[in-house]
mmCIF file of C-alpha atoms in Angstrom:
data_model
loop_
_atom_site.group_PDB
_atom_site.id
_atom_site.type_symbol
_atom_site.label_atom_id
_atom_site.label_comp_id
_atom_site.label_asym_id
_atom_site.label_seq_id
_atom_site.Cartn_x
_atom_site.Cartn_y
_atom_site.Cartn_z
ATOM 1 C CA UNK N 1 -7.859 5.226 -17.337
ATOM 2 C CA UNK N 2 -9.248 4.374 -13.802
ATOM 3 C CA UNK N 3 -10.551 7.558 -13.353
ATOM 4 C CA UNK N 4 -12.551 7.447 -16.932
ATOM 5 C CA UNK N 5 -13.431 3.843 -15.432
ATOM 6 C CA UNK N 6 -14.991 5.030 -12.104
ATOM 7 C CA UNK N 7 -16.965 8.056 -13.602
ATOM 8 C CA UNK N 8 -18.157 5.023 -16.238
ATOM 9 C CA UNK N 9 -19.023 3.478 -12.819
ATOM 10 C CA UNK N 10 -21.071 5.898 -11.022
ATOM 11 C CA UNK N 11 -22.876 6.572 -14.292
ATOM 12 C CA UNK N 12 -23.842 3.208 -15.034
ATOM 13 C CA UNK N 13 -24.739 2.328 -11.052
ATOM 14 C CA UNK N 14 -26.772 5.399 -10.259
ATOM 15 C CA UNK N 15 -29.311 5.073 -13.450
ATOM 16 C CA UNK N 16 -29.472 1.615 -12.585
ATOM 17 C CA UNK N 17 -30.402 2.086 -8.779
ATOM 18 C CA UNK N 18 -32.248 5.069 -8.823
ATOM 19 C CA UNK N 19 -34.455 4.927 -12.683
ATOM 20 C CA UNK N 20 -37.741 4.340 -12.000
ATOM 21 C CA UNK N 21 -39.449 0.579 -13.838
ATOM 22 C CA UNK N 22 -40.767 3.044 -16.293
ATOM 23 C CA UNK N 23 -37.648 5.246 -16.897
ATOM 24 C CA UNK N 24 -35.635 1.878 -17.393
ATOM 25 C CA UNK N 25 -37.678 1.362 -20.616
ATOM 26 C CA UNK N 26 -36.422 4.329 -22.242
ATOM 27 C CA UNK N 27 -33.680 4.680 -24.802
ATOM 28 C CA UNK N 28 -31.814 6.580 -22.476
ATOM 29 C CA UNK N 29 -31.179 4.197 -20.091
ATOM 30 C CA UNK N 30 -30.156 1.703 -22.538
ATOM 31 C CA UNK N 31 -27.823 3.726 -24.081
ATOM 32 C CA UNK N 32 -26.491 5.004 -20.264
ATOM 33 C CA UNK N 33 -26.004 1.089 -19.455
ATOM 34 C CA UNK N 34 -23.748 0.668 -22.558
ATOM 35 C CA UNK N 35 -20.779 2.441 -20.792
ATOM 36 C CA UNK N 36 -21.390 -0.095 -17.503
ATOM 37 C CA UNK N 37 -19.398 -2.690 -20.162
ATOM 38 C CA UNK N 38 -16.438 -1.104 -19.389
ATOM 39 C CA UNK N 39 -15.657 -0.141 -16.118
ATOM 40 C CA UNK N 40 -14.688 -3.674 -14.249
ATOM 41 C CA UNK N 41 -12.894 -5.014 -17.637
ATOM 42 C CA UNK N 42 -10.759 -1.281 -17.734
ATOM 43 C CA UNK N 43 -10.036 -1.663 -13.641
ATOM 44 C CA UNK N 44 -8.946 -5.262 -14.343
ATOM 45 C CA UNK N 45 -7.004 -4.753 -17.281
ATOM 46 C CA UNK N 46 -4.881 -2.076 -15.134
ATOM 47 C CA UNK N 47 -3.978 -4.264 -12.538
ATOM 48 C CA UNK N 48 -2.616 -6.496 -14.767
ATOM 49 C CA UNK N 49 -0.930 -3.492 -16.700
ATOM 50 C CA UNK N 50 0.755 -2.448 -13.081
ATOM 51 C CA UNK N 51 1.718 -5.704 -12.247
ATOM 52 C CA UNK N 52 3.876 -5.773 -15.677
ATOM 53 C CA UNK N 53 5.112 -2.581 -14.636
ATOM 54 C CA UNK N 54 6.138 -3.113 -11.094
ATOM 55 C CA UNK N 55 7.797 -7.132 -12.125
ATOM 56 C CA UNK N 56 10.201 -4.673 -14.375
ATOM 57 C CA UNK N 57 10.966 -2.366 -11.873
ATOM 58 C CA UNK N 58 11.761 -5.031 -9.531
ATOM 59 C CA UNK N 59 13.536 -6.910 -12.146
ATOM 60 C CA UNK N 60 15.647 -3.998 -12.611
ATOM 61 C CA UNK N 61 16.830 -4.052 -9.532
ATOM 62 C CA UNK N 62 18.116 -7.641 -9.539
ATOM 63 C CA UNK N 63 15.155 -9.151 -6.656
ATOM 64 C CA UNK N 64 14.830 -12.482 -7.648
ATOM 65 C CA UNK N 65 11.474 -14.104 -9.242
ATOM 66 C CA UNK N 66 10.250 -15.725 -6.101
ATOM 67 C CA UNK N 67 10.643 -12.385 -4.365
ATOM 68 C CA UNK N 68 8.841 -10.531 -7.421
ATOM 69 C CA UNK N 69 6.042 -13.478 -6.989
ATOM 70 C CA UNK N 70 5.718 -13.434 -3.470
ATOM 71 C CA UNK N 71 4.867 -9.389 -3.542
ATOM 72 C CA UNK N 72 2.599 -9.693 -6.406
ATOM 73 C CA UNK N 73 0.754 -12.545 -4.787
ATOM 74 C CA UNK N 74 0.832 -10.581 -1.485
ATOM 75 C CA UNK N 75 -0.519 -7.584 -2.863
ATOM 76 C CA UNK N 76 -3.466 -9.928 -4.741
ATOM 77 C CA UNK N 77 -4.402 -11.796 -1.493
ATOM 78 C CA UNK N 78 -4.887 -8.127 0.443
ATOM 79 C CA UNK N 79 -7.076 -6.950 -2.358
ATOM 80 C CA UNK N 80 -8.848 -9.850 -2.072
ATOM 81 C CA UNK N 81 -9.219 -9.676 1.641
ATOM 82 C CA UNK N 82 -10.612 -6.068 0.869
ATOM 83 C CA UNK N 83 -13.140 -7.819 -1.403
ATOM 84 C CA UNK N 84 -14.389 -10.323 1.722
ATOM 85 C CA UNK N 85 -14.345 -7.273 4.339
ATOM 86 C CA UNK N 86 -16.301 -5.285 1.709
ATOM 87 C CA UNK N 87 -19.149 -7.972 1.451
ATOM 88 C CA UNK N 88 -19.159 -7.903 5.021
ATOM 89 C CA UNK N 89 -19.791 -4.507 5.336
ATOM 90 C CA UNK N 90 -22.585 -4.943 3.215
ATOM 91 C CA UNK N 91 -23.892 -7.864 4.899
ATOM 92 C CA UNK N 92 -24.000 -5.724 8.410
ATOM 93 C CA UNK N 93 -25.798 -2.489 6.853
ATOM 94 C CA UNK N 94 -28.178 -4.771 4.842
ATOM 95 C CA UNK N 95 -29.144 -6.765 8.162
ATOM 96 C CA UNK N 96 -31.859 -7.810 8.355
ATOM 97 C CA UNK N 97 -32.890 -7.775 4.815
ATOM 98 C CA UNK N 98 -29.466 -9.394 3.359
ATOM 99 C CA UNK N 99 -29.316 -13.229 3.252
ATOM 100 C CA UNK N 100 -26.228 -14.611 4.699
ATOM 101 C CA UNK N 101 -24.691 -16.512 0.599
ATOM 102 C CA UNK N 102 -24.244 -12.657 0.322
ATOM 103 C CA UNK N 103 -20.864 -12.704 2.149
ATOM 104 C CA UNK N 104 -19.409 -15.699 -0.520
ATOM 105 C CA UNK N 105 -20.636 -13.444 -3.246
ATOM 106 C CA UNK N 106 -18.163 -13.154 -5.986
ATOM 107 C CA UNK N 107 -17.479 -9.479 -6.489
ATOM 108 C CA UNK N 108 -14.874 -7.209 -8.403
ATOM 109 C CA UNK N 109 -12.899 -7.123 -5.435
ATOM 110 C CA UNK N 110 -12.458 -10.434 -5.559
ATOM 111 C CA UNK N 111 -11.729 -11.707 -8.672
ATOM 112 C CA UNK N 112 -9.231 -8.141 -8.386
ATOM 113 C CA UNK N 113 -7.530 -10.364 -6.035
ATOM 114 C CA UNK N 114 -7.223 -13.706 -8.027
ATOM 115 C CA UNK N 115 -5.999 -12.453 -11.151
ATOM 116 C CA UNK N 116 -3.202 -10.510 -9.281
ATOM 117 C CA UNK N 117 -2.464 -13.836 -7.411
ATOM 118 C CA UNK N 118 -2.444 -15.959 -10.699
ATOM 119 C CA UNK N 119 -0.383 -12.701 -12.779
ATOM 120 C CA UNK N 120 2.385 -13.609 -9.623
ATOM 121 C CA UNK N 121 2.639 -17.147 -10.580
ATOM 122 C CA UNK N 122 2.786 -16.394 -14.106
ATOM 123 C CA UNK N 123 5.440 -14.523 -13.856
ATOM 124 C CA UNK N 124 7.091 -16.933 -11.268
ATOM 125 C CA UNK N 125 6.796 -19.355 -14.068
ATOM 126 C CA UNK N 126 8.208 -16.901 -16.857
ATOM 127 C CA UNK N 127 10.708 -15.683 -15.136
ATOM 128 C CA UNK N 128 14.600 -16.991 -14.965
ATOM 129 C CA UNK N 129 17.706 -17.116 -13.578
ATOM 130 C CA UNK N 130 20.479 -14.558 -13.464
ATOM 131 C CA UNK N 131 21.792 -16.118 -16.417
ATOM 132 C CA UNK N 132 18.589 -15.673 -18.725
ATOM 133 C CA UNK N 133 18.300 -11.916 -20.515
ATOM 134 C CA UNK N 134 16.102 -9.990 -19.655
ATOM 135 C CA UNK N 135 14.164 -9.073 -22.630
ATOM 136 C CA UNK N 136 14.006 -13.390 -23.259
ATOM 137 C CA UNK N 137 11.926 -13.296 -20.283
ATOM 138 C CA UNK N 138 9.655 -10.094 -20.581
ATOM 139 C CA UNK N 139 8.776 -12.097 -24.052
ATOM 140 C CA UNK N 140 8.244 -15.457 -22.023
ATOM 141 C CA UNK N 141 5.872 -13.080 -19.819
ATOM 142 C CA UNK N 142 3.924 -11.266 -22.605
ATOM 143 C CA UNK N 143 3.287 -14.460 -24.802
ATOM 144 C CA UNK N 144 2.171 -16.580 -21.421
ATOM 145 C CA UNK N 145 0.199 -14.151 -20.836
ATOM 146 C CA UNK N 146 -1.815 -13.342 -24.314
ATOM 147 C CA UNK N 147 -1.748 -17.486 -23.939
ATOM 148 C CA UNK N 148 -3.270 -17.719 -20.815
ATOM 149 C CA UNK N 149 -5.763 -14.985 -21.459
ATOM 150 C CA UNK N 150 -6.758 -17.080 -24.916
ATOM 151 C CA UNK N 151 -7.657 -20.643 -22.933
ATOM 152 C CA UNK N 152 -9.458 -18.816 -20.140
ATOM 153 C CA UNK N 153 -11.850 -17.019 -22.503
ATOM 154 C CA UNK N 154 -12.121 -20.159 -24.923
ATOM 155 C CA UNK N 155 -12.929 -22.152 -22.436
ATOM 156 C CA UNK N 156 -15.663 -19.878 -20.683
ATOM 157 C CA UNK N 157 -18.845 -20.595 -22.551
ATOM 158 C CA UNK N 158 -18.161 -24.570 -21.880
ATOM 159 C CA UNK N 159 -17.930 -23.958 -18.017
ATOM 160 C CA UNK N 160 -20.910 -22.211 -18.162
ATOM 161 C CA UNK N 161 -22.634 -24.969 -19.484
ATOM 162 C CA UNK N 162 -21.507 -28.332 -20.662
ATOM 163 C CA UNK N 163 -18.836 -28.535 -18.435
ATOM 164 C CA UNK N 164 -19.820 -26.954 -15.175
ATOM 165 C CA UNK N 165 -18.023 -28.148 -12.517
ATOM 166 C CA UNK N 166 -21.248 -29.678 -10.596
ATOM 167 C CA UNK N 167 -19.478 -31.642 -8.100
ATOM 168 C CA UNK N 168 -17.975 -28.701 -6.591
ATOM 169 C CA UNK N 169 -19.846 -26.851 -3.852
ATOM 170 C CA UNK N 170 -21.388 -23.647 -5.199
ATOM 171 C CA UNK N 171 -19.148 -21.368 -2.799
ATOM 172 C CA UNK N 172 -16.391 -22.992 -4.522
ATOM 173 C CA UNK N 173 -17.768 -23.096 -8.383
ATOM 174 C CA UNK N 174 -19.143 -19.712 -8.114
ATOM 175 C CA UNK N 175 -15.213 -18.873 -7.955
ATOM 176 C CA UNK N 176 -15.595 -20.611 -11.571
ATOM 177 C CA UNK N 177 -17.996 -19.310 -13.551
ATOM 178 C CA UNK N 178 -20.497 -17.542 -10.658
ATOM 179 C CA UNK N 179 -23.349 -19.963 -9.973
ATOM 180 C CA UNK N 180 -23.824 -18.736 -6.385
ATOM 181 C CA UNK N 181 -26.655 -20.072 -5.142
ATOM 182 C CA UNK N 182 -29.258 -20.119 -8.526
ATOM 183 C CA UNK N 183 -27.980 -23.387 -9.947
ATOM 184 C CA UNK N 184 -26.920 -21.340 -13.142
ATOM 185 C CA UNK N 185 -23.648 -19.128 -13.807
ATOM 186 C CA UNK N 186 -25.064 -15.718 -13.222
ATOM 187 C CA UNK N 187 -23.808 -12.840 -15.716
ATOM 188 C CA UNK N 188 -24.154 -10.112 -12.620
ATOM 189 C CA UNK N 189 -20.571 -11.836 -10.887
ATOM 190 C CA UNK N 190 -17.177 -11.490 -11.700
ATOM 191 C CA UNK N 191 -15.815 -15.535 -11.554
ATOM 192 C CA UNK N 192 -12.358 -16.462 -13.314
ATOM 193 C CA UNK N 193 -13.977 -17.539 -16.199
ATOM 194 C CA UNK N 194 -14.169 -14.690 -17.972
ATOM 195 C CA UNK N 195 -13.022 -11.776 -15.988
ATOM 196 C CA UNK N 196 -9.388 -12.994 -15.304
ATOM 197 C CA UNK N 197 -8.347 -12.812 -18.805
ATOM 198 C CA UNK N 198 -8.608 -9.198 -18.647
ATOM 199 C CA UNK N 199 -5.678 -9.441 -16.033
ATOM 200 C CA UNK N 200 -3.723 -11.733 -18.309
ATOM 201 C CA UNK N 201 -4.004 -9.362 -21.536
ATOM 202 C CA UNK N 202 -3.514 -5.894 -19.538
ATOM 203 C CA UNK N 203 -0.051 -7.692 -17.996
ATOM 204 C CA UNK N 204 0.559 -8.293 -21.679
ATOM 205 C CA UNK N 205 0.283 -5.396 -22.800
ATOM 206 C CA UNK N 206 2.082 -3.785 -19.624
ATOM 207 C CA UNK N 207 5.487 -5.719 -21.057
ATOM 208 C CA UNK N 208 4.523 -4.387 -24.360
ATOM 209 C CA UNK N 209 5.242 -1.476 -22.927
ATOM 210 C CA UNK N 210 8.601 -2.431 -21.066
ATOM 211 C CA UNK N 211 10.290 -3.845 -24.340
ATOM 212 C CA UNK N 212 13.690 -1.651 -25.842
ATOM 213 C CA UNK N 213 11.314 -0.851 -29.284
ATOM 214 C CA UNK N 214 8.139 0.353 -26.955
ATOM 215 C CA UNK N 215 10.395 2.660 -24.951
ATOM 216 C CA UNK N 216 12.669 3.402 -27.584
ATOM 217 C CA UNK N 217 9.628 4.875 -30.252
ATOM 218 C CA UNK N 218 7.057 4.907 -27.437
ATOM 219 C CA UNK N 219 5.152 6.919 -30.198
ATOM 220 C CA UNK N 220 5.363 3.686 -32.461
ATOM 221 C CA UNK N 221 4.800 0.942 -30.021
ATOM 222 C CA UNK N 222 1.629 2.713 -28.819
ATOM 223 C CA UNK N 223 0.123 3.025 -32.454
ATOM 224 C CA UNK N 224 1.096 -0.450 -32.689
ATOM 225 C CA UNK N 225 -1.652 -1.469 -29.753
ATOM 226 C CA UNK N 226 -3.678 1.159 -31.181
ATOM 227 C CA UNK N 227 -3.457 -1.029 -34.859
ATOM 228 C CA UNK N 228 -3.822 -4.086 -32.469
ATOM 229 C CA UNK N 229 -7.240 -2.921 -31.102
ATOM 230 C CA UNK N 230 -8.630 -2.339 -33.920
ATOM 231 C CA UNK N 231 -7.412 -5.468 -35.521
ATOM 232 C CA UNK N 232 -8.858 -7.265 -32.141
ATOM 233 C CA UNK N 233 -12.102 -5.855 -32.763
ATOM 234 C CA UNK N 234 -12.430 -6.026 -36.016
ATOM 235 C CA UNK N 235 -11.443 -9.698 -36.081
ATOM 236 C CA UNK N 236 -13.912 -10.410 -33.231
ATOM 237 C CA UNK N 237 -16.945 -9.069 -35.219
ATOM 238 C CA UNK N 238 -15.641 -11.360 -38.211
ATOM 239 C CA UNK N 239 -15.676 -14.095 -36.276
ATOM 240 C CA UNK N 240 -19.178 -13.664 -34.877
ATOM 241 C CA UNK N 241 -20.757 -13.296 -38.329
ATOM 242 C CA UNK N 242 -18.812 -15.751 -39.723
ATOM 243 C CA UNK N 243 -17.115 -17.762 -38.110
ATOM 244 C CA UNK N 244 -18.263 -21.576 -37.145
ATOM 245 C CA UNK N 245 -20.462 -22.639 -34.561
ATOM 246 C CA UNK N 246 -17.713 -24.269 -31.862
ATOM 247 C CA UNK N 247 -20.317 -24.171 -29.142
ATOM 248 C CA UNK N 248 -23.802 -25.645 -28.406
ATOM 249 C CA UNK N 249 -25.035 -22.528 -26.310
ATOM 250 C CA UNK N 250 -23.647 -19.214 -27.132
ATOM 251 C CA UNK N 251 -24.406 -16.021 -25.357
ATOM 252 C CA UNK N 252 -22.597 -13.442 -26.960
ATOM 253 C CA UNK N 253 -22.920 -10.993 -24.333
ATOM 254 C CA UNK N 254 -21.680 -12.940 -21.974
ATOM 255 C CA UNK N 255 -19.318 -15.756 -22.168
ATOM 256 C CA UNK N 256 -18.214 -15.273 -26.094
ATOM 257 C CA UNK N 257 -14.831 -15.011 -26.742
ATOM 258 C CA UNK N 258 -15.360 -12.715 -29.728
ATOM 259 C CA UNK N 259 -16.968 -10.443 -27.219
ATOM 260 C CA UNK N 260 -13.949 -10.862 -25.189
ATOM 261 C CA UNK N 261 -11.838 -10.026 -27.933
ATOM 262 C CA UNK N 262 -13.767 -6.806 -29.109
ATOM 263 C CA UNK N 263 -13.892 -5.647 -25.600
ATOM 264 C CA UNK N 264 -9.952 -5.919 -25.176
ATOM 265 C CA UNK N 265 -9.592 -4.026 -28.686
ATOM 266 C CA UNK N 266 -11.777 -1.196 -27.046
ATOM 267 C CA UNK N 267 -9.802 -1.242 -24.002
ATOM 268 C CA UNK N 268 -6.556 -1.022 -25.605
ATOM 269 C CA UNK N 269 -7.232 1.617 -28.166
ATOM 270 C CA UNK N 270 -9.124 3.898 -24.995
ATOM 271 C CA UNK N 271 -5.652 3.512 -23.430
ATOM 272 C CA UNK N 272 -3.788 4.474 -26.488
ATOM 273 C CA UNK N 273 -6.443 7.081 -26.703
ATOM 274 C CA UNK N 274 -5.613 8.063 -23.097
ATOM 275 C CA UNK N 275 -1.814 8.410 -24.177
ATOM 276 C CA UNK N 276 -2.246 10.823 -27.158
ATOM 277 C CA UNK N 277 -4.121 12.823 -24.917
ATOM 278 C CA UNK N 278 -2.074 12.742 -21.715
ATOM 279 C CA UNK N 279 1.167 13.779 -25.029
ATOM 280 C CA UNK N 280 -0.330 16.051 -26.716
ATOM 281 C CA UNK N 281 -3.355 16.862 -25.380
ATOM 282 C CA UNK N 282 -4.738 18.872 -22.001
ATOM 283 C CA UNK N 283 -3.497 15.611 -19.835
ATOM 284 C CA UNK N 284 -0.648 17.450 -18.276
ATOM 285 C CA UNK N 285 -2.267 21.083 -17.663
ATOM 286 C CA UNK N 286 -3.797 21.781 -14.764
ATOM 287 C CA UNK N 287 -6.301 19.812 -12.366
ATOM 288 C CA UNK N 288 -7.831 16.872 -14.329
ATOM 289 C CA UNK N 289 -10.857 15.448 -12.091
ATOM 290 C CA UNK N 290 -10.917 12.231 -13.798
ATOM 291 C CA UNK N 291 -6.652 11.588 -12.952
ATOM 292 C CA UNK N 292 -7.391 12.761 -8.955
ATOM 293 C CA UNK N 293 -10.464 10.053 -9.427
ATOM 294 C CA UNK N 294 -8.306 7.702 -10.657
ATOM 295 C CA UNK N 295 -5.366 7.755 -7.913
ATOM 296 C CA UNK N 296 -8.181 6.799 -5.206
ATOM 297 C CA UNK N 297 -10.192 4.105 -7.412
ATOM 298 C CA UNK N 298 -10.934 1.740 -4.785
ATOM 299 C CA UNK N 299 -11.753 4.007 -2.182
ATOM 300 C CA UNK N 300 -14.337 5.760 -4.498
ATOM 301 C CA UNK N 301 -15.318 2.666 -5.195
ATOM 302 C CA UNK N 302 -16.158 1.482 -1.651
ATOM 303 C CA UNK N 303 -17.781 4.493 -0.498
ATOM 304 C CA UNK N 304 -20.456 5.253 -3.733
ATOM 305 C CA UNK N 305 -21.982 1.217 -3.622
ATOM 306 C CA UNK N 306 -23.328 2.675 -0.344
ATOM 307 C CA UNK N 307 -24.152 5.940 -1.079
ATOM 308 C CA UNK N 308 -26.039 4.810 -4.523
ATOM 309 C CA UNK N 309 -27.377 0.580 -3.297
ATOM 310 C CA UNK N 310 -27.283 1.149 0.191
ATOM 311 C CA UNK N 311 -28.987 1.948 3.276
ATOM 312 C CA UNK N 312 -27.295 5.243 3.238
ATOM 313 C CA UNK N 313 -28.901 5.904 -0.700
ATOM 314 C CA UNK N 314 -29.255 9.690 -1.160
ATOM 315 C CA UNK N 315 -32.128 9.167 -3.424
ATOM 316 C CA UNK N 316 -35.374 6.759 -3.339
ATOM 317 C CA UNK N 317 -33.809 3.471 -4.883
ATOM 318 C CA UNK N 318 -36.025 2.272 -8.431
ATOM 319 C CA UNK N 319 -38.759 5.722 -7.994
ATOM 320 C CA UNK N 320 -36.300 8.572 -9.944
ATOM 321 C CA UNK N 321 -36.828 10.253 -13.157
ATOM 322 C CA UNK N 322 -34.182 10.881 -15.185
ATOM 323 C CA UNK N 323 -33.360 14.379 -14.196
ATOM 324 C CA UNK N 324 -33.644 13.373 -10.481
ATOM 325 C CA UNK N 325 -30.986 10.462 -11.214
ATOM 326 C CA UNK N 326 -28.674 13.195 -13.002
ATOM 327 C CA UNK N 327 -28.686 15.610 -10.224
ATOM 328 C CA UNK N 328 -28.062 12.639 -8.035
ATOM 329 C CA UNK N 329 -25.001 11.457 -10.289
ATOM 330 C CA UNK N 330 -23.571 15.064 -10.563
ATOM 331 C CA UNK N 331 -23.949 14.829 -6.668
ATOM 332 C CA UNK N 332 -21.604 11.881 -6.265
ATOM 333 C CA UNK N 333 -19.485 12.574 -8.750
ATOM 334 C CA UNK N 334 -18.645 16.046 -6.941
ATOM 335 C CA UNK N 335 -19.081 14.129 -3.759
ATOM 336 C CA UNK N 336 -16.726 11.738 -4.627
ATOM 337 C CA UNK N 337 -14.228 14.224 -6.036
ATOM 338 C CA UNK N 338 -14.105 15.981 -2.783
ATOM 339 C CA UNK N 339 -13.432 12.080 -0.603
ATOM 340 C CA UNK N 340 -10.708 11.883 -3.533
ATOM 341 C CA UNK N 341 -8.631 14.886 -2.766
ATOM 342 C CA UNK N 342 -9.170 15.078 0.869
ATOM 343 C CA UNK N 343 -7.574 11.298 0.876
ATOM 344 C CA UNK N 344 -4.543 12.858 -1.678
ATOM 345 C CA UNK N 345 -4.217 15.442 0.736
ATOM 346 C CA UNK N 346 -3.852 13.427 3.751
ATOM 347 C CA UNK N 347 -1.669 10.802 2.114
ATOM 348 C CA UNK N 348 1.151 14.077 1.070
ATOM 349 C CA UNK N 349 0.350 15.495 5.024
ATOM 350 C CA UNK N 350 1.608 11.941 6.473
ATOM 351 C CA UNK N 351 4.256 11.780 3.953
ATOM 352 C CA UNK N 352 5.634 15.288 4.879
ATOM 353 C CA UNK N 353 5.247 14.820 8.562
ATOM 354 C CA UNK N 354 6.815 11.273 8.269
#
């Protein structure tokens, strides 16, 4: 799934860098901008997924909950430090165009970072003694979690708005609900409020997947997301035509928690989707450019922001027709694709000589 999310990714960021005012107005690029919906929810949703996944591993092997906590929470505050030394790498190659607010800029990285570091105490919290079974607390996890995930999306349109946390300085509430510095939450960043909740529902779904019926009929507890998906979405479109007005300013798009909800039902049925495919599809055969993507997801990601909205651009940024903009996307996809395997490669070289 990470590697469907980055080629999502460099679709969706080279129209929009390279399309020309004119091109932008076309269907096409509409429908091309569809698939950018995806891409930070999917990469969130997995790292709550492999949180679930390493906690039971861990579990298994009798480390304690603060231990299990204290890696998790590790792991979260490194990603976020990649997020900060990212937006300082974009600072320097912007200079002297960039204004300085761009370093507190809240990015994917980031908010990457803060989910893992809240999925850590979350499971601190859910998790028990030696004397608690385990499959009690992999249930304590999964409903916290599909909990958690509920009040942060609720409560997003209302921090937006009617509850903004105004006395807060905007470095600080742009952690919230991303005001940076325009005085008004800005749907371009990746705050807590919504994007966390992605965390919280892929770490549900990851202990889903742990339980003695999921790996015991792992056909069966995989239709069951699939059936859960749907459900999701299909109750989240309900809800939006019918449902009753709970807030004064709803934006759909944006902060709505039935969007929310669809947008997890996608996500989980792609990754049941994913499964079927990886079974009993072409998954396993061969080389599969969208896995080797996938297995070096943040460096890809690092490397095409500046090859696509930086300095280092390979095409004129906003003067590109589409068939210029495709050649450039095939470009970095292959591009990318290469900086993929040659990292694989070195990683198995170090391993061997280690």
């Amino acid at each position: 799934m990470r590697g469907l999310a980055c080629v999502l990714m460099f679709e969706t960021h080279c129209y929009d860098s390279w399309l020309s005012a004119d091109a932008k107005k076309t269907e096409f690029f509409r429908y091309s901008q569809m698939g950018g919906t995806l891409p930070a929810p999917l990469f969130i949703f997995l790292a709550g997924v492999s949180v679930a996944l390493v906690t039971e591993k861990l579990r298994g092997k009798g480390v304690a909950r603060g231990a299990i906590a204290k890696q998790v929470m590790w792991r979260g505050a490194e990603v976020f430090g990649l997020g900060i030394l990212f937006r300082v790498q974009e600072f320097i190659f912007g200079i002297p165009i960039s204004p300085w607010t761009d370093l507190l800029r809240v990015d994917v990285l980031n908010i990457l970072g803060l989910s893992m570091i809240l999925l850590g105490v979350l499971c601190w919290v859910a998790g028990g003694g030696d004397a608690v079974a385990v499959a009690m607390v992999r249930t304590r996890n999964l409903v916290l979690a599909l909990a958690a995930a509920a009040v942060v999306s609720i409560v997003t349109p209302a921090l937006w708005t009617a509850w903004r946390p105004r006395f807060l300085p905007w470095q600080v509430e742009s952690y919230v609900n991303g005001v940076h510095i325009f005085d008004k939450p800005q749907v371009w960043l990746f705050p807590i409020f919504p994007w966390a909740a992605f965390a919280f529902v892929g770490l549900a779904v990851g202990f889903w997947s742990s339980t003695d019926f999921a790996r015991r009929c792992e056909e069966l507890g995989f239709l069951a997301l699939a059936l859960a998906g749907v459900a999701a979405f299909g109750g989240a479109w309900a809800l939006d035509r019918w449902g009753p007005a709970v807030y004064g300013a709803y934006d759909y798009w944006h902060t709505s928690p039935n969007f929310f909800m669809a947008r997890c039902g996608v996500i989980v049925v792609i990754l049941c989707l994913v499964y079927a495919w990886c079974r009993w599809g072409w998954g396993p055969v061969g080389f599969s450019p969208v896995q080797q993507l996938g297995r070096t997801s943040l460096l890809v990601y690092w490397v095409h922001i500046e090859f696509v909205y930086g300095r280092l651009s390979i095409l004129p940024k906003g003067r590109c027709g589409i068939a210029a903009a495709t050649a450039g996307l095939c470009l970095i996809f292959v591009a990318m694709l290469g900086l993929s395997v040659a990292r694989t490669r070195w990683s198995l070289r170090r391993e061997l000589v280690g």
